[in-house]
């Protein structure tokens, strides 16, 4: 398949980084994905290896990262989409958790946590979602009460990516419960802190290799120095950073579509039915032609959003649009690709079935479709 478009968003150093990432994925990731999906978790040593190769915290300056920009982060995310390596929690760690600490943390916090996160020696998670709150961050019930030089945190979180592996967690909590959204703060809790515990590894219909768990906070005592930024400013911080999180989801979705479009073309050219290849049926060619047209349209929009974000010009509503469109198209087209594989599409051997299942979460996490529509509707 010819390239969809001539891409201009990446520089030469981005493509050189892609070569390094692709080599790492093909050697250290792809051969082990089936095992990790059976176990429901990626070994921590894989994180350490990625850190040694400079694949974590790519956007942050040294010694907190590898000194790149969002283009480098996007390269790694695209490789996740290309290989359907959804077991990896690298993007959440590097492109969501670490940037919060860098953007709102002080120098002491930077020095204490970020070099270890860049090295893969401290795996990050962010604890937003609660059993009764879902996407409504204003309604979180986890509290952090200040007592002298410490906060006492109580509450529970669920659906936490990197939850089992996590060694550092940004906890979204209420420091002033009566103020609603204006009473939210971000406080960092490290593994091993008394009262902080991890619940069961949650069983999911997709993302089988990605460790997702519950987290519990029972009178967890942390120093005031673990507060990120200012007290009661957490909701504003979350709103400022969520655009990047949504773009991350869209970048992976676009790459996934392109990868599995090519796999489906290859499969239909080889598979025979009724005396001819599946590709020779007009229905197949028309389905694939339509998919290529739509993938090209999405690629153009995603790359434009990436370019805007690298210039710090991506607006929340545009981020919502690209996530909404990308994940909807990913779900629909992967379903078409699975159908074109016939019965083999339902077998794990051809990956498309796993990718189809994994893609479904894209319309939920990072803000559900309904939240995206609400954000866009406010601009009408």
XYZ file of C-alpha atoms in Angstrom:
380
model
C 0.000 0.000 0.000
C 1.360 3.411 -0.909
C 1.843 5.968 1.853
C -1.431 7.646 2.650
C 0.077 11.142 2.543
C 3.461 12.787 2.582
C 3.851 13.449 6.288
C 5.630 16.638 7.344
C 5.087 16.660 11.097
C 8.216 14.617 11.872
C 11.814 15.806 11.578
C 14.859 13.700 10.751
C 15.674 13.212 14.451
C 12.152 11.885 15.010
C 12.619 9.297 12.273
C 16.022 8.310 13.650
C 14.322 7.794 16.996
C 11.679 5.686 15.257
C 14.404 3.333 14.041
C 15.628 2.858 17.623
C 12.088 2.378 18.970
C 11.163 -0.090 16.224
C 14.323 -2.124 16.872
C 13.514 -2.230 20.601
C 9.894 -3.207 19.996
C 10.721 -5.936 17.509
C 13.375 -7.399 19.813
C 12.096 -6.797 23.344
C 8.327 -6.341 23.029
C 6.625 -8.151 20.151
C 8.002 -11.659 20.899
C 6.654 -11.485 24.455
C 3.229 -9.894 23.991
C 1.303 -13.184 24.089
C 3.008 -14.185 27.343
C 2.295 -10.809 28.940
C -1.342 -11.020 27.894
C -1.590 -14.439 29.541
C -0.006 -13.065 32.725
C -1.885 -9.774 32.648
C 1.218 -7.698 33.345
C 4.513 -6.545 31.806
C 7.627 -7.420 33.866
C 9.286 -4.438 35.496
C 12.592 -5.354 33.888
C 11.100 -4.373 30.514
C 10.541 -0.886 31.920
C 14.155 -0.781 33.137
C 15.377 -1.790 29.659
C 13.241 0.899 28.022
C 14.679 3.449 30.432
C 18.227 2.442 29.588
C 17.427 2.887 25.887
C 16.054 6.397 26.445
C 12.487 5.483 25.517
C 10.798 6.946 28.617
C 10.020 10.603 29.415
C 11.004 11.474 25.857
C 9.549 15.004 26.062
C 11.372 16.103 29.198
C 14.837 17.690 29.301
C 17.788 15.762 30.695
C 18.230 14.426 33.370
C 14.431 14.126 33.671
C 14.037 12.583 30.225
C 15.750 12.221 26.875
C 15.392 15.859 25.816
C 12.923 15.452 22.956
C 9.465 16.842 22.235
C 5.980 15.501 21.571
C 7.135 14.279 18.162
C 9.393 11.750 19.866
C 6.562 10.705 22.163
C 4.258 10.310 19.148
C 6.792 8.060 17.422
C 6.693 5.627 20.342
C 2.895 5.807 20.528
C 2.672 5.013 16.814
C 4.860 1.961 17.322
C 2.468 0.812 20.053
C -0.333 1.139 17.489
C 1.661 -0.562 14.736
C 2.392 -3.651 16.841
C -0.764 -3.498 18.982
C 1.540 -3.565 22.013
C -1.313 -2.387 24.224
C 0.198 -4.174 27.215
C 2.691 -1.320 27.541
C 1.851 1.515 29.910
C 4.773 3.604 28.621
C 2.641 6.432 27.138
C 0.671 6.950 30.350
C 3.892 6.984 32.377
C 5.883 9.230 30.031
C 3.274 11.444 28.397
C 0.754 11.933 31.200
C 2.188 11.229 34.671
C 5.715 12.631 34.237
C 4.511 15.835 32.502
C 2.231 16.594 35.463
C 5.194 16.359 37.806
C 7.382 18.436 35.498
C 4.735 21.101 34.857
C 3.498 21.580 38.415
C 6.196 20.131 40.643
C 9.014 22.114 42.202
C 12.742 21.580 41.738
C 13.021 19.208 44.692
C 10.178 17.074 43.337
C 11.727 17.058 39.860
C 15.041 15.832 41.232
C 13.450 13.284 43.561
C 11.188 11.501 41.086
C 11.782 12.283 37.427
C 15.285 10.810 36.887
C 14.078 7.497 38.330
C 10.999 7.625 36.104
C 13.178 8.313 33.050
C 15.286 5.281 33.956
C 12.231 3.036 34.340
C 13.146 2.532 37.998
C 9.944 4.203 39.203
C 6.778 3.343 37.264
C 4.096 6.024 37.275
C 0.312 5.995 37.442
C -2.386 8.598 37.948
C -5.384 7.812 40.134
C -8.407 9.748 38.889
C -11.338 7.377 38.461
C -13.332 6.194 41.471
C -15.976 3.467 41.773
C -18.786 6.025 41.886
C -17.329 8.941 39.918
C -16.238 7.743 36.472
C -15.388 10.657 34.182
C -16.829 13.225 36.595
C -13.661 14.461 38.272
C -15.616 17.088 40.201
C -17.280 14.305 42.173
C -14.188 12.499 43.493
C -14.630 11.450 47.102
C -11.032 10.649 48.026
C -9.975 13.227 50.609
C -6.664 14.630 51.793
C -6.919 16.342 55.165
C -3.994 18.453 56.261
C -2.598 17.809 59.703
C 0.501 19.873 60.418
C 3.178 19.077 57.854
C 1.301 16.109 56.382
C -1.821 15.161 54.471
C -3.942 12.199 55.543
C -5.461 10.568 52.448
C -8.540 8.329 52.517
C -10.433 6.859 49.606
C -10.414 4.351 46.768
C -9.628 4.457 43.049
C -10.377 1.999 40.262
C -9.440 1.245 36.628
C -5.890 2.476 37.293
C -3.491 1.730 34.421
C -0.058 0.582 35.664
C -1.786 0.049 38.999
C -0.030 -3.173 40.005
C 3.382 -2.071 38.744
C 3.065 1.494 40.014
C 5.780 2.822 42.277
C 4.604 6.429 42.203
C 0.986 7.581 41.888
C -0.510 11.028 41.398
C -3.710 10.954 43.446
C -6.612 13.232 42.527
C -8.247 14.102 45.831
C -10.314 16.707 47.645
C -8.433 19.001 50.022
C -11.524 21.201 50.379
C -14.546 18.920 49.814
C -17.077 21.724 50.248
C -15.662 23.600 47.255
C -16.372 20.915 44.648
C -14.068 21.242 41.641
C -12.320 24.185 43.297
C -11.260 21.910 46.147
C -9.332 19.325 44.112
C -5.584 18.822 44.592
C -2.921 16.526 43.140
C -0.804 14.690 45.717
C 1.938 12.150 45.016
C 1.987 8.855 46.927
C 4.913 6.447 46.682
C 4.732 2.670 46.879
C 5.379 1.397 50.378
C 3.723 4.313 52.143
C 1.766 2.862 55.111
C -1.958 2.604 54.366
C -1.482 2.633 50.582
C -2.445 -0.723 49.085
C -3.241 -2.222 45.706
C -6.344 -4.282 45.108
C -6.956 -7.099 42.685
C -5.760 -7.021 39.099
C -8.944 -6.251 37.224
C -10.129 -8.633 34.505
C -10.919 -6.793 31.274
C -12.285 -7.737 27.868
C -9.291 -6.106 26.172
C -5.842 -4.700 26.987
C -5.168 -8.089 28.503
C -1.462 -7.508 29.115
C -1.883 -4.127 30.756
C -2.031 -4.237 34.565
C -5.136 -2.400 35.710
C -6.118 -2.385 39.361
C -7.870 -0.798 42.278
C -5.930 1.402 44.704
C -6.840 2.000 48.338
C -5.834 4.773 50.711
C -6.445 4.154 54.406
C -5.134 7.062 56.502
C -2.155 7.389 54.183
C 0.203 9.976 55.666
C 2.315 11.887 53.142
C 4.400 15.056 53.581
C 2.965 18.372 52.440
C 5.971 18.406 50.112
C 4.223 15.758 47.990
C 1.584 18.275 46.859
C 1.934 19.152 43.166
C 1.567 22.863 42.589
C -0.881 24.748 44.753
C -3.567 23.340 46.983
C -7.063 23.294 45.447
C -5.715 23.955 41.936
C -5.783 20.323 40.827
C -8.881 20.522 38.660
C -7.414 23.394 36.665
C -4.169 21.454 36.226
C -6.092 18.421 34.992
C -8.010 20.472 32.446
C -4.782 22.011 31.113
C -3.127 18.634 30.542
C -6.056 16.531 29.306
C -5.700 17.762 25.718
C -2.380 15.930 25.435
C -3.872 12.767 26.930
C -6.620 12.803 24.313
C -4.170 13.414 21.505
C -2.140 10.408 22.704
C -5.243 8.226 22.295
C -5.881 9.604 18.797
C -2.284 9.082 17.663
C -2.399 5.412 18.641
C -5.806 4.936 16.994
C -4.607 6.367 13.669
C -1.488 4.203 13.684
C -3.551 1.127 14.548
C -5.889 1.724 11.618
C -3.015 2.091 9.160
C -1.198 -0.982 10.437
C -4.222 -3.249 10.294
C -5.366 -1.858 6.952
C -2.059 -3.062 5.515
C -2.326 -6.420 7.298
C -5.831 -6.850 5.892
C -4.729 -5.983 2.352
C -1.933 -8.542 2.629
C -4.282 -11.190 4.026
C -6.968 -10.719 1.368
C -4.377 -10.899 -1.416
C -3.222 -14.297 -0.119
C -6.479 -15.881 1.082
C -8.519 -17.695 -1.573
C -12.241 -18.367 -1.649
C -14.403 -19.701 -4.481
C -11.425 -19.986 -6.799
C -10.017 -16.485 -6.394
C -8.342 -14.335 -3.777
C -10.581 -12.504 -1.358
C -9.056 -9.273 -2.641
C -10.428 -9.921 -6.135
C -14.029 -9.638 -4.937
C -15.341 -6.166 -5.636
C -16.849 -5.920 -2.164
C -13.419 -6.439 -0.599
C -11.707 -3.855 -2.780
C -14.459 -1.324 -2.143
C -14.294 -1.882 1.619
C -10.513 -1.433 1.608
C -10.703 1.597 -0.690
C -13.185 3.254 1.647
C -10.973 2.419 4.631
C -7.928 3.950 2.934
C -9.844 7.138 2.123
C -11.051 7.480 5.696
C -7.657 6.618 7.184
C -6.061 9.297 4.995
C -8.574 11.879 6.165
C -7.929 10.954 9.798
C -4.156 10.974 9.333
C -4.317 14.516 7.977
C -6.297 15.709 10.999
C -4.171 13.847 13.561
C -0.926 15.200 12.117
C -2.340 18.707 12.099
C -3.274 18.347 15.781
C 0.202 17.019 16.541
C 1.742 20.017 14.807
C -0.490 22.392 16.760
C 0.368 20.663 20.022
C 4.095 20.913 19.348
C 3.487 24.660 18.965
C 1.384 24.652 22.184
C -1.691 25.701 20.180
C -3.933 22.616 20.515
C -7.236 23.652 22.067
C -9.342 21.406 24.342
C -12.194 21.285 21.816
C -9.888 20.288 18.943
C -8.317 17.598 21.146
C -11.815 16.350 21.906
C -12.642 16.292 18.187
C -9.571 14.308 17.206
C -10.083 11.753 19.971
C -13.789 11.364 19.184
C -13.193 10.906 15.449
C -10.103 8.717 15.747
C -11.518 6.214 18.214
C -14.880 5.951 16.435
C -13.147 5.283 13.127
C -10.719 2.831 14.718
C -13.559 0.796 16.198
C -15.545 0.737 12.964
C -12.663 -0.028 10.617
C -11.101 -2.721 12.793
C -14.497 -4.405 12.793
C -14.468 -4.280 8.985
C -10.915 -5.657 8.881
C -11.860 -8.513 11.190
C -14.825 -9.336 8.954
C -12.569 -9.490 5.908
C -10.394 -12.036 7.719
C -13.425 -14.287 8.117
C -13.104 -16.994 10.757
C -9.382 -16.365 11.045
C -10.144 -12.855 12.238
C -11.563 -14.406 15.380
C -8.323 -16.288 16.020
C -5.496 -14.642 17.951
C -2.970 -15.750 15.332
C -3.862 -12.819 13.075
C -3.904 -10.111 15.770
C -6.792 -8.209 14.233
C -9.257 -9.720 16.695
C -7.163 -8.657 19.669
C -6.708 -5.173 18.193
C -10.477 -4.916 17.652
C -11.148 -5.793 21.284
C -8.402 -3.528 22.604
C -9.690 -0.577 20.593
C -13.040 -0.459 22.386
C -11.598 1.258 25.462
C -10.546 4.223 23.328
C -14.106 5.538 23.346
C -14.183 5.429 27.144
C -10.832 6.285 28.730
C -9.304 9.735 28.566
C -12.885 11.009 28.656
C -15.813 9.120 27.149
C -17.414 9.919 23.784
C -20.167 11.707 25.644
C -17.689 13.954 27.463
C -15.958 14.749 24.154
C -19.284 15.723 22.594
C -20.099 17.946 25.552
C -16.765 19.756 25.218
C -17.330 20.282 21.489
C -20.952 21.318 21.995
C -19.869 24.201 24.221
C -18.236 25.813 21.198
C -21.337 25.684 18.982
